[in-house]
mmCIF file with all atom_site columns, C-alpha atoms and ligand atoms in Angstrom:
data_model
loop_
_atom_site.group_PDB
_atom_site.id
_atom_site.type_symbol
_atom_site.label_atom_id
_atom_site.label_alt_id
_atom_site.label_comp_id
_atom_site.label_asym_id
_atom_site.label_entity_id
_atom_site.label_seq_id
_atom_site.pdbx_PDB_ins_code
_atom_site.Cartn_x
_atom_site.Cartn_y
_atom_site.Cartn_z
_atom_site.occupancy
_atom_site.B_iso_or_equiv
_atom_site.pdbx_formal_charge
_atom_site.auth_seq_id
_atom_site.auth_comp_id
_atom_site.auth_asym_id
_atom_site.auth_atom_id
_atom_site.pdbx_PDB_model_num
ATOM   1   C  CA  . MET A 1 1   ? -0.154  0.121   -0.062 1.00 0.00 ? 1   MET A CA  1
ATOM   2   C  CA  . LYS A 1 2   ? 1.751   3.460   -1.132 1.00 0.00 ? 2   LYS A CA  1
ATOM   3   C  CA  . LYS A 1 3   ? 1.457   6.590   0.630  1.00 0.00 ? 3   LYS A CA  1
ATOM   4   C  CA  . LEU A 1 4   ? -1.723  8.638   -0.161 1.00 0.00 ? 4   LEU A CA  1
ATOM   5   C  CA  . SER A 1 5   ? -2.622  5.749   -2.589 1.00 0.00 ? 5   SER A CA  1
ATOM   6   C  CA  . ILE A 1 6   ? -6.308  5.414   -3.547 1.00 0.00 ? 6   ILE A CA  1
ATOM   7   C  CA  . SER A 1 7   ? -6.966  1.989   -4.660 1.00 0.00 ? 7   SER A CA  1
ATOM   8   C  CA  . ASN A 1 8   ? -9.852  -0.462  -5.301 1.00 0.00 ? 8   ASN A CA  1
ATOM   9   C  CA  . PRO A 1 9   ? -10.624 -3.164  -2.512 1.00 0.00 ? 9   PRO A CA  1
ATOM   10  C  CA  . GLY A 1 10  ? -8.925  -6.377  -2.755 1.00 0.00 ? 10  GLY A CA  1
ATOM   11  C  CA  . PHE A 1 11  ? -12.415 -8.243  -2.411 1.00 0.00 ? 11  PHE A CA  1
ATOM   12  C  CA  . GLU A 1 12  ? -15.849 -7.853  -3.895 1.00 0.00 ? 12  GLU A CA  1
ATOM   13  C  CA  . ILE A 1 13  ? -19.163 -9.520  -2.889 1.00 0.00 ? 13  ILE A CA  1
ATOM   14  C  CA  . ASP A 1 14  ? -22.199 -9.885  -5.238 1.00 0.00 ? 14  ASP A CA  1
ATOM   15  C  CA  . LEU A 1 15  ? -24.987 -7.992  -3.413 1.00 0.00 ? 15  LEU A CA  1
ATOM   16  C  CA  . GLN A 1 16  ? -27.515 -10.473 -4.954 1.00 0.00 ? 16  GLN A CA  1
ATOM   17  C  CA  . ASN A 1 17  ? -26.265 -13.726 -4.140 1.00 0.00 ? 17  ASN A CA  1
ATOM   18  C  CA  . GLY A 1 18  ? -22.856 -13.245 -1.648 1.00 0.00 ? 18  GLY A CA  1
ATOM   19  C  CA  . PHE A 1 19  ? -20.568 -14.458 -4.380 1.00 0.00 ? 19  PHE A CA  1
ATOM   20  C  CA  . LEU A 1 20  ? -17.118 -13.476 -3.426 1.00 0.00 ? 20  LEU A CA  1
ATOM   21  C  CA  . SER A 1 21  ? -14.389 -12.497 -5.889 1.00 0.00 ? 21  SER A CA  1
ATOM   22  C  CA  . GLY A 1 22  ? -11.044 -11.227 -5.309 1.00 0.00 ? 22  GLY A CA  1
ATOM   23  C  CA  . GLN A 1 23  ? -7.308  -12.364 -4.774 1.00 0.00 ? 23  GLN A CA  1
ATOM   24  C  CA  . LYS A 1 24  ? -7.072  -15.831 -2.946 1.00 0.00 ? 24  LYS A CA  1
ATOM   25  C  CA  . VAL A 1 25  ? -10.897 -16.554 -2.537 1.00 0.00 ? 25  VAL A CA  1
ATOM   26  C  CA  . ARG A 1 26  ? -10.513 -20.121 -1.462 1.00 0.00 ? 26  ARG A CA  1
ATOM   27  C  CA  . SER A 1 27  ? -13.215 -22.779 -2.409 1.00 0.00 ? 27  SER A CA  1
ATOM   28  C  CA  . VAL A 1 28  ? -14.006 -25.744 -0.900 1.00 0.00 ? 28  VAL A CA  1
ATOM   29  C  CA  . GLU A 1 29  ? -16.965 -28.544 -1.736 1.00 0.00 ? 29  GLU A CA  1
ATOM   30  C  CA  . ARG A 1 30  ? -18.598 -31.187 0.375  1.00 0.00 ? 30  ARG A CA  1
ATOM   31  C  CA  . LEU A 1 31  ? -20.001 -34.094 -1.328 1.00 0.00 ? 31  LEU A CA  1
ATOM   32  C  CA  . ILE A 1 32  ? -21.856 -36.681 0.435  1.00 0.00 ? 32  ILE A CA  1
ATOM   33  C  CA  . ARG A 1 33  ? -18.795 -38.911 0.388  1.00 0.00 ? 33  ARG A CA  1
ATOM   34  C  CA  . ASP A 1 34  ? -17.164 -36.293 2.893  1.00 0.00 ? 34  ASP A CA  1
ATOM   35  C  CA  . LEU A 1 35  ? -20.080 -36.726 5.400  1.00 0.00 ? 35  LEU A CA  1
ATOM   36  C  CA  . LYS A 1 36  ? -19.716 -40.123 6.399  1.00 0.00 ? 36  LYS A CA  1
ATOM   37  C  CA  . LEU A 1 37  ? -21.111 -40.503 9.853  1.00 0.00 ? 37  LEU A CA  1
ATOM   38  C  CA  . PHE A 1 38  ? -22.437 -36.862 10.291 1.00 0.00 ? 38  PHE A CA  1
ATOM   39  C  CA  . PHE A 1 39  ? -26.213 -37.655 9.440  1.00 0.00 ? 39  PHE A CA  1
ATOM   40  C  CA  . GLY A 1 40  ? -27.908 -40.001 11.681 1.00 0.00 ? 40  GLY A CA  1
ATOM   41  C  CA  . ASP A 1 41  ? -28.837 -42.380 8.795  1.00 0.00 ? 41  ASP A CA  1
ATOM   42  C  CA  . GLU A 1 42  ? -25.758 -43.662 7.686  1.00 0.00 ? 42  GLU A CA  1
ATOM   43  C  CA  . ASN A 1 43  ? -26.929 -46.678 5.493  1.00 0.00 ? 43  ASN A CA  1
ATOM   44  C  CA  . ALA A 1 44  ? -29.363 -43.918 3.697  1.00 0.00 ? 44  ALA A CA  1
ATOM   45  C  CA  . ARG A 1 45  ? -26.192 -41.515 3.381  1.00 0.00 ? 45  ARG A CA  1
ATOM   46  C  CA  . ALA A 1 46  ? -23.947 -44.470 1.792  1.00 0.00 ? 46  ALA A CA  1
ATOM   47  C  CA  . ALA A 1 47  ? -26.834 -45.477 -0.412 1.00 0.00 ? 47  ALA A CA  1
ATOM   48  C  CA  . MET A 1 48  ? -26.956 -42.287 -2.284 1.00 0.00 ? 48  MET A CA  1
ATOM   49  C  CA  . PRO A 1 49  ? -24.586 -41.193 -5.276 1.00 0.00 ? 49  PRO A CA  1
ATOM   50  C  CA  . GLN A 1 50  ? -21.390 -40.453 -3.311 1.00 0.00 ? 50  GLN A CA  1
ATOM   51  C  CA  . ASN A 1 51  ? -20.487 -37.567 -5.941 1.00 0.00 ? 51  ASN A CA  1
ATOM   52  C  CA  . GLU A 1 52  ? -23.737 -35.464 -4.917 1.00 0.00 ? 52  GLU A CA  1
ATOM   53  C  CA  . LEU A 1 53  ? -22.725 -32.069 -4.116 1.00 0.00 ? 53  LEU A CA  1
ATOM   54  C  CA  . ILE A 1 54  ? -24.287 -30.839 -0.410 1.00 0.00 ? 54  ILE A CA  1
ATOM   55  C  CA  . TYR A 1 55  ? -22.628 -27.598 0.274  1.00 0.00 ? 55  TYR A CA  1
ATOM   56  C  CA  . GLU A 1 56  ? -20.033 -25.435 -1.076 1.00 0.00 ? 56  GLU A CA  1
ATOM   57  C  CA  . VAL A 1 57  ? -17.913 -22.772 0.952  1.00 0.00 ? 57  VAL A CA  1
ATOM   58  C  CA  . GLN A 1 58  ? -16.204 -19.887 -0.443 1.00 0.00 ? 58  GLN A CA  1
ATOM   59  C  CA  . SER A 1 59  ? -13.748 -17.880 2.040  1.00 0.00 ? 59  SER A CA  1
ATOM   60  C  CA  . ILE A 1 60  ? -11.228 -15.068 2.118  1.00 0.00 ? 60  ILE A CA  1
ATOM   61  C  CA  . GLN A 1 61  ? -8.515  -15.560 4.982  1.00 0.00 ? 61  GLN A CA  1
ATOM   62  C  CA  . PRO A 1 62  ? -6.347  -12.464 4.416  1.00 0.00 ? 62  PRO A CA  1
ATOM   63  C  CA  . VAL A 1 63  ? -3.910  -13.503 7.346  1.00 0.00 ? 63  VAL A CA  1
ATOM   64  C  CA  . ASP A 1 64  ? -2.682  -16.969 8.111  1.00 0.00 ? 64  ASP A CA  1
ATOM   65  C  CA  . GLU A 1 65  ? -5.008  -19.326 9.918  1.00 0.00 ? 65  GLU A CA  1
ATOM   66  C  CA  . GLY A 1 66  ? -4.063  -18.964 13.669 1.00 0.00 ? 66  GLY A CA  1
ATOM   67  C  CA  . THR A 1 67  ? -3.239  -15.192 13.424 1.00 0.00 ? 67  THR A CA  1
ATOM   68  C  CA  . VAL A 1 68  ? -4.710  -13.600 16.556 1.00 0.00 ? 68  VAL A CA  1
ATOM   69  C  CA  . GLY A 1 69  ? -6.788  -10.179 15.872 1.00 0.00 ? 69  GLY A CA  1
ATOM   70  C  CA  . GLY A 1 70  ? -7.715  -11.088 12.198 1.00 0.00 ? 70  GLY A CA  1
ATOM   71  C  CA  . LEU A 1 71  ? -10.757 -11.825 10.778 1.00 0.00 ? 71  LEU A CA  1
ATOM   72  C  CA  . PHE A 1 72  ? -12.005 -14.401 8.013  1.00 0.00 ? 72  PHE A CA  1
ATOM   73  C  CA  . PHE A 1 73  ? -15.541 -14.284 5.994  1.00 0.00 ? 73  PHE A CA  1
ATOM   74  C  CA  . GLY A 1 74  ? -16.966 -17.070 4.275  1.00 0.00 ? 74  GLY A CA  1
ATOM   75  C  CA  . ARG A 1 75  ? -19.942 -17.826 2.006  1.00 0.00 ? 75  ARG A CA  1
ATOM   76  C  CA  . THR A 1 76  ? -21.860 -21.100 2.170  1.00 0.00 ? 76  THR A CA  1
ATOM   77  C  CA  . ILE A 1 77  ? -24.514 -22.707 -0.285 1.00 0.00 ? 77  ILE A CA  1
ATOM   78  C  CA  . ILE A 1 78  ? -26.347 -25.745 0.748  1.00 0.00 ? 78  ILE A CA  1
ATOM   79  C  CA  . HIS A 1 79  ? -28.376 -27.348 -1.911 1.00 0.00 ? 79  HIS A CA  1
ATOM   80  C  CA  . PRO A 1 80  ? -31.818 -28.949 -1.234 1.00 0.00 ? 80  PRO A CA  1
ATOM   81  C  CA  . GLY A 1 81  ? -32.462 -32.580 -0.408 1.00 0.00 ? 81  GLY A CA  1
ATOM   82  C  CA  . ARG A 1 82  ? -32.504 -34.941 2.835  1.00 0.00 ? 82  ARG A CA  1
ATOM   83  C  CA  . VAL A 1 83  ? -30.574 -37.800 3.841  1.00 0.00 ? 83  VAL A CA  1
ATOM   84  C  CA  . GLY A 1 84  ? -33.624 -40.157 4.853  1.00 0.00 ? 84  GLY A CA  1
ATOM   85  C  CA  . SER A 1 85  ? -35.584 -37.316 6.844  1.00 0.00 ? 85  SER A CA  1
ATOM   86  C  CA  . GLU A 1 86  ? -32.669 -35.180 7.939  1.00 0.00 ? 86  GLU A CA  1
ATOM   87  C  CA  . TYR A 1 87  ? -32.090 -31.887 5.942  1.00 0.00 ? 87  TYR A CA  1
ATOM   88  C  CA  . PHE A 1 88  ? -28.892 -31.527 4.260  1.00 0.00 ? 88  PHE A CA  1
ATOM   89  C  CA  . MET A 1 89  ? -26.541 -29.719 6.431  1.00 0.00 ? 89  MET A CA  1
ATOM   90  C  CA  . THR A 1 90  ? -23.164 -28.666 7.046  1.00 0.00 ? 90  THR A CA  1
ATOM   91  C  CA  . LYS A 1 91  ? -20.757 -30.970 9.383  1.00 0.00 ? 91  LYS A CA  1
ATOM   92  C  CA  . GLY A 1 92  ? -20.979 -28.251 12.297 1.00 0.00 ? 92  GLY A CA  1
ATOM   93  C  CA  . HIS A 1 93  ? -18.365 -27.466 14.631 1.00 0.00 ? 93  HIS A CA  1
ATOM   94  C  CA  . PHE A 1 94  ? -16.985 -25.986 17.608 1.00 0.00 ? 94  PHE A CA  1
ATOM   95  C  CA  . HIS A 1 95  ? -14.123 -23.636 17.457 1.00 0.00 ? 95  HIS A CA  1
ATOM   96  C  CA  . LYS A 1 96  ? -10.707 -25.050 18.260 1.00 0.00 ? 96  LYS A CA  1
ATOM   97  C  CA  . LYS A 1 97  ? -10.190 -22.014 20.552 1.00 0.00 ? 97  LYS A CA  1
ATOM   98  C  CA  . SER A 1 98  ? -13.526 -22.657 21.928 1.00 0.00 ? 98  SER A CA  1
ATOM   99  C  CA  . ASN A 1 99  ? -14.279 -18.933 23.331 1.00 0.00 ? 99  ASN A CA  1
ATOM   100 C  CA  . ARG A 1 100 ? -14.110 -17.496 19.767 1.00 0.00 ? 100 ARG A CA  1
ATOM   101 C  CA  . GLY A 1 101 ? -17.368 -16.079 18.592 1.00 0.00 ? 101 GLY A CA  1
ATOM   102 C  CA  . GLU A 1 102 ? -19.018 -15.720 14.976 1.00 0.00 ? 102 GLU A CA  1
ATOM   103 C  CA  . TYR A 1 103 ? -21.500 -13.849 13.059 1.00 0.00 ? 103 TYR A CA  1
ATOM   104 C  CA  . TYR A 1 104 ? -24.005 -15.695 10.636 1.00 0.00 ? 104 TYR A CA  1
ATOM   105 C  CA  . TRP A 1 105 ? -26.438 -14.000 8.285  1.00 0.00 ? 105 TRP A CA  1
ATOM   106 C  CA  . GLY A 1 106 ? -28.944 -15.409 5.779  1.00 0.00 ? 106 GLY A CA  1
ATOM   107 C  CA  . LEU A 1 107 ? -29.197 -14.432 2.167  1.00 0.00 ? 107 LEU A CA  1
ATOM   108 C  CA  . LYS A 1 108 ? -31.116 -16.609 0.315  1.00 0.00 ? 108 LYS A CA  1
ATOM   109 C  CA  . GLY A 1 109 ? -33.337 -19.545 1.092  1.00 0.00 ? 109 GLY A CA  1
ATOM   110 C  CA  . GLU A 1 110 ? -34.758 -20.814 4.049  1.00 0.00 ? 110 GLU A CA  1
ATOM   111 C  CA  . GLY A 1 111 ? -32.619 -22.815 7.159  1.00 0.00 ? 111 GLY A CA  1
ATOM   112 C  CA  . MET A 1 112 ? -32.358 -23.382 10.335 1.00 0.00 ? 112 MET A CA  1
ATOM   113 C  CA  . LEU A 1 113 ? -29.043 -22.509 12.746 1.00 0.00 ? 113 LEU A CA  1
ATOM   114 C  CA  . ILE A 1 114 ? -28.602 -25.405 15.128 1.00 0.00 ? 114 ILE A CA  1
ATOM   115 C  CA  . LEU A 1 115 ? -26.778 -24.623 18.054 1.00 0.00 ? 115 LEU A CA  1
ATOM   116 C  CA  . MET A 1 116 ? -25.201 -26.631 21.061 1.00 0.00 ? 116 MET A CA  1
ATOM   117 C  CA  . ASP A 1 117 ? -23.719 -25.825 23.901 1.00 0.00 ? 117 ASP A CA  1
ATOM   118 C  CA  . ARG A 1 118 ? -20.937 -27.955 26.162 1.00 0.00 ? 118 ARG A CA  1
ATOM   119 C  CA  . ASN A 1 119 ? -23.951 -29.541 28.074 1.00 0.00 ? 119 ASN A CA  1
ATOM   120 C  CA  . HIS A 1 120 ? -25.315 -30.878 25.017 1.00 0.00 ? 120 HIS A CA  1
ATOM   121 C  CA  . HIS A 1 121 ? -28.210 -28.631 24.776 1.00 0.00 ? 121 HIS A CA  1
ATOM   122 C  CA  . VAL A 1 122 ? -29.669 -28.110 21.496 1.00 0.00 ? 122 VAL A CA  1
ATOM   123 C  CA  . TRP A 1 123 ? -31.573 -25.119 20.278 1.00 0.00 ? 123 TRP A CA  1
ATOM   124 C  CA  . ALA A 1 124 ? -32.238 -23.549 16.795 1.00 0.00 ? 124 ALA A CA  1
ATOM   125 C  CA  . GLU A 1 125 ? -32.950 -20.224 15.099 1.00 0.00 ? 125 GLU A CA  1
ATOM   126 C  CA  . LYS A 1 126 ? -34.509 -19.821 11.800 1.00 0.00 ? 126 LYS A CA  1
ATOM   127 C  CA  . MET A 1 127 ? -32.553 -18.575 9.048  1.00 0.00 ? 127 MET A CA  1
ATOM   128 C  CA  . TYR A 1 128 ? -33.930 -16.278 6.179  1.00 0.00 ? 128 TYR A CA  1
ATOM   129 C  CA  . PRO A 1 129 ? -32.657 -13.570 4.091  1.00 0.00 ? 129 PRO A CA  1
ATOM   130 C  CA  . GLY A 1 130 ? -31.866 -10.624 6.484  1.00 0.00 ? 130 GLY A CA  1
ATOM   131 C  CA  . SER A 1 131 ? -31.330 -13.226 9.513  1.00 0.00 ? 131 SER A CA  1
ATOM   132 C  CA  . LEU A 1 132 ? -28.543 -12.137 11.619 1.00 0.00 ? 132 LEU A CA  1
ATOM   133 C  CA  . HIS A 1 133 ? -27.069 -14.658 14.045 1.00 0.00 ? 133 HIS A CA  1
ATOM   134 C  CA  . TYR A 1 134 ? -24.675 -14.132 16.852 1.00 0.00 ? 134 TYR A CA  1
ATOM   135 C  CA  . ILE A 1 135 ? -23.094 -17.228 17.757 1.00 0.00 ? 135 ILE A CA  1
ATOM   136 C  CA  . PRO A 1 136 ? -21.207 -16.934 21.304 1.00 0.00 ? 136 PRO A CA  1
ATOM   137 C  CA  . GLY A 1 137 ? -17.968 -18.702 22.256 1.00 0.00 ? 137 GLY A CA  1
ATOM   138 C  CA  . HIS A 1 138 ? -18.283 -22.095 23.547 1.00 0.00 ? 138 HIS A CA  1
ATOM   139 C  CA  . ILE A 1 139 ? -21.358 -23.105 21.042 1.00 0.00 ? 139 ILE A CA  1
ATOM   140 C  CA  . ALA A 1 140 ? -21.402 -25.592 18.212 1.00 0.00 ? 140 ALA A CA  1
ATOM   141 C  CA  . HIS A 1 141 ? -23.107 -24.558 15.436 1.00 0.00 ? 141 HIS A CA  1
ATOM   142 C  CA  . ARG A 1 142 ? -24.723 -26.245 12.101 1.00 0.00 ? 142 ARG A CA  1
ATOM   143 C  CA  . ILE A 1 143 ? -26.925 -24.994 9.292  1.00 0.00 ? 143 ILE A CA  1
ATOM   144 C  CA  . ALA A 1 144 ? -29.734 -27.024 7.627  1.00 0.00 ? 144 ALA A CA  1
ATOM   145 C  CA  . ASN A 1 145 ? -31.566 -26.198 4.419  1.00 0.00 ? 145 ASN A CA  1
ATOM   146 C  CA  . ILE A 1 146 ? -35.391 -26.539 5.345  1.00 0.00 ? 146 ILE A CA  1
ATOM   147 C  CA  . SER A 1 147 ? -36.411 -25.665 1.710  1.00 0.00 ? 147 SER A CA  1
ATOM   148 C  CA  . ASP A 1 148 ? -36.492 -26.875 -1.885 1.00 0.00 ? 148 ASP A CA  1
ATOM   149 C  CA  . GLU A 1 149 ? -34.103 -23.937 -2.793 1.00 0.00 ? 149 GLU A CA  1
ATOM   150 C  CA  . PRO A 1 150 ? -30.540 -23.440 -2.265 1.00 0.00 ? 150 PRO A CA  1
ATOM   151 C  CA  . LEU A 1 151 ? -29.818 -21.968 0.921  1.00 0.00 ? 151 LEU A CA  1
ATOM   152 C  CA  . ILE A 1 152 ? -26.934 -19.028 1.028  1.00 0.00 ? 152 ILE A CA  1
ATOM   153 C  CA  . PHE A 1 153 ? -25.554 -17.751 3.971  1.00 0.00 ? 153 PHE A CA  1
ATOM   154 C  CA  . GLU A 1 154 ? -22.298 -15.785 5.125  1.00 0.00 ? 154 GLU A CA  1
ATOM   155 C  CA  . ALA A 1 155 ? -20.296 -15.697 7.880  1.00 0.00 ? 155 ALA A CA  1
ATOM   156 C  CA  . CYS A 1 156 ? -17.623 -13.672 9.646  1.00 0.00 ? 156 CYS A CA  1
ATOM   157 C  CA  . TRP A 1 157 ? -15.048 -14.973 12.217 1.00 0.00 ? 157 TRP A CA  1
ATOM   158 C  CA  . PRO A 1 158 ? -11.669 -14.637 14.096 1.00 0.00 ? 158 PRO A CA  1
ATOM   159 C  CA  . SER A 1 159 ? -8.680  -15.655 12.163 1.00 0.00 ? 159 SER A CA  1
ATOM   160 C  CA  . ASP A 1 160 ? -7.936  -17.889 15.380 1.00 0.00 ? 160 ASP A CA  1
ATOM   161 C  CA  . ALA A 1 161 ? -10.783 -19.592 15.755 1.00 0.00 ? 161 ALA A CA  1
ATOM   162 C  CA  . GLY A 1 162 ? -10.344 -23.091 14.071 1.00 0.00 ? 162 GLY A CA  1
ATOM   163 C  CA  . HIS A 1 163 ? -12.348 -25.578 13.651 1.00 0.00 ? 163 HIS A CA  1
ATOM   164 C  CA  . ASP A 1 164 ? -12.989 -28.635 15.804 1.00 0.00 ? 164 ASP A CA  1
ATOM   165 C  CA  . TYR A 1 165 ? -14.894 -31.183 13.780 1.00 0.00 ? 165 TYR A CA  1
ATOM   166 C  CA  . ASP A 1 166 ? -13.692 -34.124 15.368 1.00 0.00 ? 166 ASP A CA  1
ATOM   167 C  CA  . ARG A 1 167 ? -15.775 -33.364 18.796 1.00 0.00 ? 167 ARG A CA  1
ATOM   168 C  CA  . ILE A 1 168 ? -19.162 -33.555 16.688 1.00 0.00 ? 168 ILE A CA  1
ATOM   169 C  CA  . LEU A 1 169 ? -18.186 -36.376 14.651 1.00 0.00 ? 169 LEU A CA  1
ATOM   170 C  CA  . TYR A 1 170 ? -17.649 -38.760 17.690 1.00 0.00 ? 170 TYR A CA  1
ATOM   171 C  CA  . GLU A 1 171 ? -19.875 -36.882 20.258 1.00 0.00 ? 171 GLU A CA  1
ATOM   172 C  CA  . GLY A 1 172 ? -22.593 -35.527 17.727 1.00 0.00 ? 172 GLY A CA  1
ATOM   173 C  CA  . PHE A 1 173 ? -25.296 -33.056 18.256 1.00 0.00 ? 173 PHE A CA  1
ATOM   174 C  CA  . SER A 1 174 ? -27.816 -34.314 20.749 1.00 0.00 ? 174 SER A CA  1
ATOM   175 C  CA  . ALA A 1 175 ? -30.657 -33.424 18.600 1.00 0.00 ? 175 ALA A CA  1
ATOM   176 C  CA  . ARG A 1 176 ? -31.099 -33.607 14.647 1.00 0.00 ? 176 ARG A CA  1
ATOM   177 C  CA  . LEU A 1 177 ? -33.088 -31.505 12.531 1.00 0.00 ? 177 LEU A CA  1
ATOM   178 C  CA  . MET A 1 178 ? -35.559 -33.589 10.699 1.00 0.00 ? 178 MET A CA  1
ATOM   179 C  CA  . GLU A 1 179 ? -38.703 -33.224 8.404  1.00 0.00 ? 179 GLU A CA  1
ATOM   180 C  CA  . ILE A 1 180 ? -41.639 -34.641 10.225 1.00 0.00 ? 180 ILE A CA  1
ATOM   181 C  CA  . ASP A 1 181 ? -45.135 -34.091 8.773  1.00 0.00 ? 181 ASP A CA  1
ATOM   182 C  CA  . ASP A 1 182 ? -43.720 -31.595 6.413  1.00 0.00 ? 182 ASP A CA  1
ATOM   183 C  CA  . MET A 1 183 ? -42.313 -29.771 9.104  1.00 0.00 ? 183 MET A CA  1
ATOM   184 C  CA  . PRO A 1 184 ? -38.425 -29.383 10.412 1.00 0.00 ? 184 PRO A CA  1
ATOM   185 C  CA  . ARG A 1 185 ? -38.560 -30.407 13.838 1.00 0.00 ? 185 ARG A CA  1
ATOM   186 C  CA  . LEU A 1 186 ? -35.422 -31.142 16.268 1.00 0.00 ? 186 LEU A CA  1
ATOM   187 C  CA  . VAL A 1 187 ? -35.350 -34.875 17.442 1.00 0.00 ? 187 VAL A CA  1
ATOM   188 C  CA  . PRO A 1 188 ? -33.469 -35.601 20.422 1.00 0.00 ? 188 PRO A CA  1
ATOM   189 C  CA  . GLU A 1 189 ? -30.708 -38.211 19.546 1.00 0.00 ? 189 GLU A CA  1
ATOM   190 C  CA  . LYS A 1 190 ? -31.359 -41.590 21.402 1.00 0.00 ? 190 LYS A CA  1
ATOM   191 C  CA  . ASN A 1 191 ? -28.188 -42.659 23.374 1.00 0.00 ? 191 ASN A CA  1
HETATM 192 C  C1  . S6P B 2 .   ? -16.591 -20.820 9.611  1.00 0.00 ? 1   S6P B C1  1
HETATM 193 C  C2  . S6P B 2 .   ? -18.038 -20.804 9.498  1.00 0.00 ? 1   S6P B C2  1
HETATM 194 C  C3  . S6P B 2 .   ? -18.283 -21.213 7.881  1.00 0.00 ? 1   S6P B C3  1
HETATM 195 C  C4  . S6P B 2 .   ? -18.431 -22.785 7.800  1.00 0.00 ? 1   S6P B C4  1
HETATM 196 C  C5  . S6P B 2 .   ? -19.171 -23.556 6.633  1.00 0.00 ? 1   S6P B C5  1
HETATM 197 C  C6  . S6P B 2 .   ? -19.240 -24.854 6.593  1.00 0.00 ? 1   S6P B C6  1
HETATM 198 O  O1  . S6P B 2 .   ? -16.160 -20.822 10.796 1.00 0.00 ? 1   S6P B O1  1
HETATM 199 O  O2  . S6P B 2 .   ? -18.754 -21.054 10.146 1.00 0.00 ? 1   S6P B O2  1
HETATM 200 O  O3  . S6P B 2 .   ? -17.598 -20.622 6.891  1.00 0.00 ? 1   S6P B O3  1
HETATM 201 O  O4  . S6P B 2 .   ? -17.236 -23.245 7.728  1.00 0.00 ? 1   S6P B O4  1
HETATM 202 O  O5  . S6P B 2 .   ? -20.370 -22.950 6.729  1.00 0.00 ? 1   S6P B O5  1
HETATM 203 O  O6  . S6P B 2 .   ? -19.717 -25.571 7.890  1.00 0.00 ? 1   S6P B O6  1
HETATM 204 P  P1  . S6P B 2 .   ? -18.824 -26.535 8.324  1.00 0.00 ? 1   S6P B P1  1
HETATM 205 O  O7  . S6P B 2 .   ? -19.372 -26.991 9.733  1.00 0.00 ? 1   S6P B O7  1
HETATM 206 O  O8  . S6P B 2 .   ? -18.483 -27.489 7.610  1.00 0.00 ? 1   S6P B O8  1
HETATM 207 O  O9  . S6P B 2 .   ? -17.443 -25.751 8.546  1.00 0.00 ? 1   S6P B O9  1
HETATM 208 ZN ZN1 . ZN  B 3 .   ? -17.712 -21.160 13.112 1.00 0.00 ? 2   ZN  B ZN1 1
#
């Protein structure tokens, strides 16, 4: 950055659909084969086409992962569908630095933000275009798409937060978002 220079920003966001562009925008795809054991009905997941795209994430990481004081920005699209009766969803995670918080906001489609505290209490917030969600530290978060359209949302989180997926894989969320009588319902896991 030169002294007194005026330049364009390094990144742009499409205000209609949240698409991110600019230098070093990263993209990750999660296919049905990447989500082994994350859904309640593993047999149903295993029987699905393994290349089916469940969600895509774009992220802007202007500093190295783990940097204290920086911020990351991300856009996620979850495609519509279900594994058995469970809506397509993200893996979900606690942050590795557990006390780090995060903002989520809805851009398109209808979804549910599923939250779980360290005592395994689960609750949810409706996500829709314009919904804004503050996720405090120590709370696991996962998003499910509850409509027949793609769900698009964005997020901003600290660059030293990290992601702890293992805890979700081994302990799980203690309730799952299922379609029951055409309605989304949180159903407790049987232990
Ligand atoms: C990162 C932020 C999002 C998610 C993305 C996918 O902290 O919460 O960008 O990474 O929505 O979800 P997950 O649970 O697979 O990371
Ligand atoms: Zn997070």
